[in-house]
CSV table of C-alpha atoms in Angstrom, one decimal:
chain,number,residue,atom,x,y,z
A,1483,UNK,CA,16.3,-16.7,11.8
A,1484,UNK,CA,18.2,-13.5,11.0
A,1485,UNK,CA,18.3,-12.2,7.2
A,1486,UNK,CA,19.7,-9.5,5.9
A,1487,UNK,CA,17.1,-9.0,3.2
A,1488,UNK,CA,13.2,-7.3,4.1
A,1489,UNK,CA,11.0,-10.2,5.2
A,1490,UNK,CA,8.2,-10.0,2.6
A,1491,UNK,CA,6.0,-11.2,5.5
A,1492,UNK,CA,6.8,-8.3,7.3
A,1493,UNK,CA,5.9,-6.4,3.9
A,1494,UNK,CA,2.5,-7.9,3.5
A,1495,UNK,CA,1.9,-6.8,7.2
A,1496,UNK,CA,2.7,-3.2,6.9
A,1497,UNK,CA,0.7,-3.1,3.9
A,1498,UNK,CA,-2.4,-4.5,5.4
A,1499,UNK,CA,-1.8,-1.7,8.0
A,1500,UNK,CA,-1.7,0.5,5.4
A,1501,UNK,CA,-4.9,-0.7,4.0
A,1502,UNK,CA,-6.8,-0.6,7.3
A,1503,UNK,CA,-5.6,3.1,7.9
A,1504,UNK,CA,-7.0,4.2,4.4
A,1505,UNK,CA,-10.2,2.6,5.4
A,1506,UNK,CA,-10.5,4.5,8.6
A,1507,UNK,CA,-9.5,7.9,6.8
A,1508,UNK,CA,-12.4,10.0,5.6
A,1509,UNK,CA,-10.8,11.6,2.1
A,1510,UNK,CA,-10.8,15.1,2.4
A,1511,UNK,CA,-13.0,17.2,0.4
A,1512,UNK,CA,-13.1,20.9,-0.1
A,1513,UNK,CA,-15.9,23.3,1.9
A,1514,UNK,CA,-19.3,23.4,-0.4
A,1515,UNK,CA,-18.4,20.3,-2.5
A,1516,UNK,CA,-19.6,16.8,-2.5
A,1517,UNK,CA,-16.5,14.4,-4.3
A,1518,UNK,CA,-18.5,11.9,-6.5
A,1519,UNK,CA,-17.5,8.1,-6.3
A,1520,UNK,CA,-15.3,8.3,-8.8
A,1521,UNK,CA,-12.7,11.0,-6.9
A,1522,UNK,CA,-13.0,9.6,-3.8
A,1523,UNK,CA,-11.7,6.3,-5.3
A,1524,UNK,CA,-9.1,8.1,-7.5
A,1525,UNK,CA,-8.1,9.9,-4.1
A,1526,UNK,CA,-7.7,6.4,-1.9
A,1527,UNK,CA,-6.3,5.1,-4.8
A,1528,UNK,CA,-3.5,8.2,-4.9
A,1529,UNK,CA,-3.0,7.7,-1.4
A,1530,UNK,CA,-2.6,4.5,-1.4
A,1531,UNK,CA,-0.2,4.8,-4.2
A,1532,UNK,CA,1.6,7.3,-2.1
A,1533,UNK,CA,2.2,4.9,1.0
A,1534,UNK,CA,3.3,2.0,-1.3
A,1535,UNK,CA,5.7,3.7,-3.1
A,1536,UNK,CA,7.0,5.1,0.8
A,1537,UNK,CA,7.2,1.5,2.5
A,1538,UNK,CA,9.0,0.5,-1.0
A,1539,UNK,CA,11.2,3.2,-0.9
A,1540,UNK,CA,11.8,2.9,3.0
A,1541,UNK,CA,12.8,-0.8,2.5
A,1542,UNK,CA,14.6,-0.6,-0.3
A,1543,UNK,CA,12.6,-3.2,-2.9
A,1544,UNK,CA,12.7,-3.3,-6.4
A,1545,UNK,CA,9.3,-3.6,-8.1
A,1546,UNK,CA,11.0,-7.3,-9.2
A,1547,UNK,CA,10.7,-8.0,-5.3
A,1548,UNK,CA,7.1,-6.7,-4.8
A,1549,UNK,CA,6.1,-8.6,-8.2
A,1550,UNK,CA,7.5,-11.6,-6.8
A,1551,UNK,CA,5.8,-11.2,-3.5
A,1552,UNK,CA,2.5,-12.0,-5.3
A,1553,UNK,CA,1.9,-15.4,-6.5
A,1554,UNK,CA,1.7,-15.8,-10.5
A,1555,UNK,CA,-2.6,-15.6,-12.1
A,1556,UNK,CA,-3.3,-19.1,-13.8
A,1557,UNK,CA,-3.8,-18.4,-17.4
């Protein structure tokens, strides 16, 4: 089956690539200073924000397409 639109199921695996790398990455912190929980998650979540919006970028989707992706909350 060829297609000439990005299979999301190829989406939903480079994401969950993208998910296990930020679980193996240690966030970086500065020399002296312990990051609370609070900027660690704030920095995963940036990062993570970061690599989405390159993988969106890289195959062209609109954020209609990635909305779509997910299925609809009931209520």
């Amino acid at each position: 089956m060829t297609s000439q639109k990005y299979d999301f199921r190829q989406f939903q695996e480079e994401l969950a690539r993208l998910e296990r790398k930020v679980e193996k990455q240690e966030p970086a912190k500065p020399p002296g200073k312990k990051l609370g929980k609070k900027e660690i998650a704030a920095q995963r979540t940036a990062m993570a924000r970061e690599e989405f919006l390159v993988l969106r970028k890289r195959h062209d989707l609109s954020v209609a397409d990635v909305v779509a992706f997910f299925p609809e909350e009931e209520g």
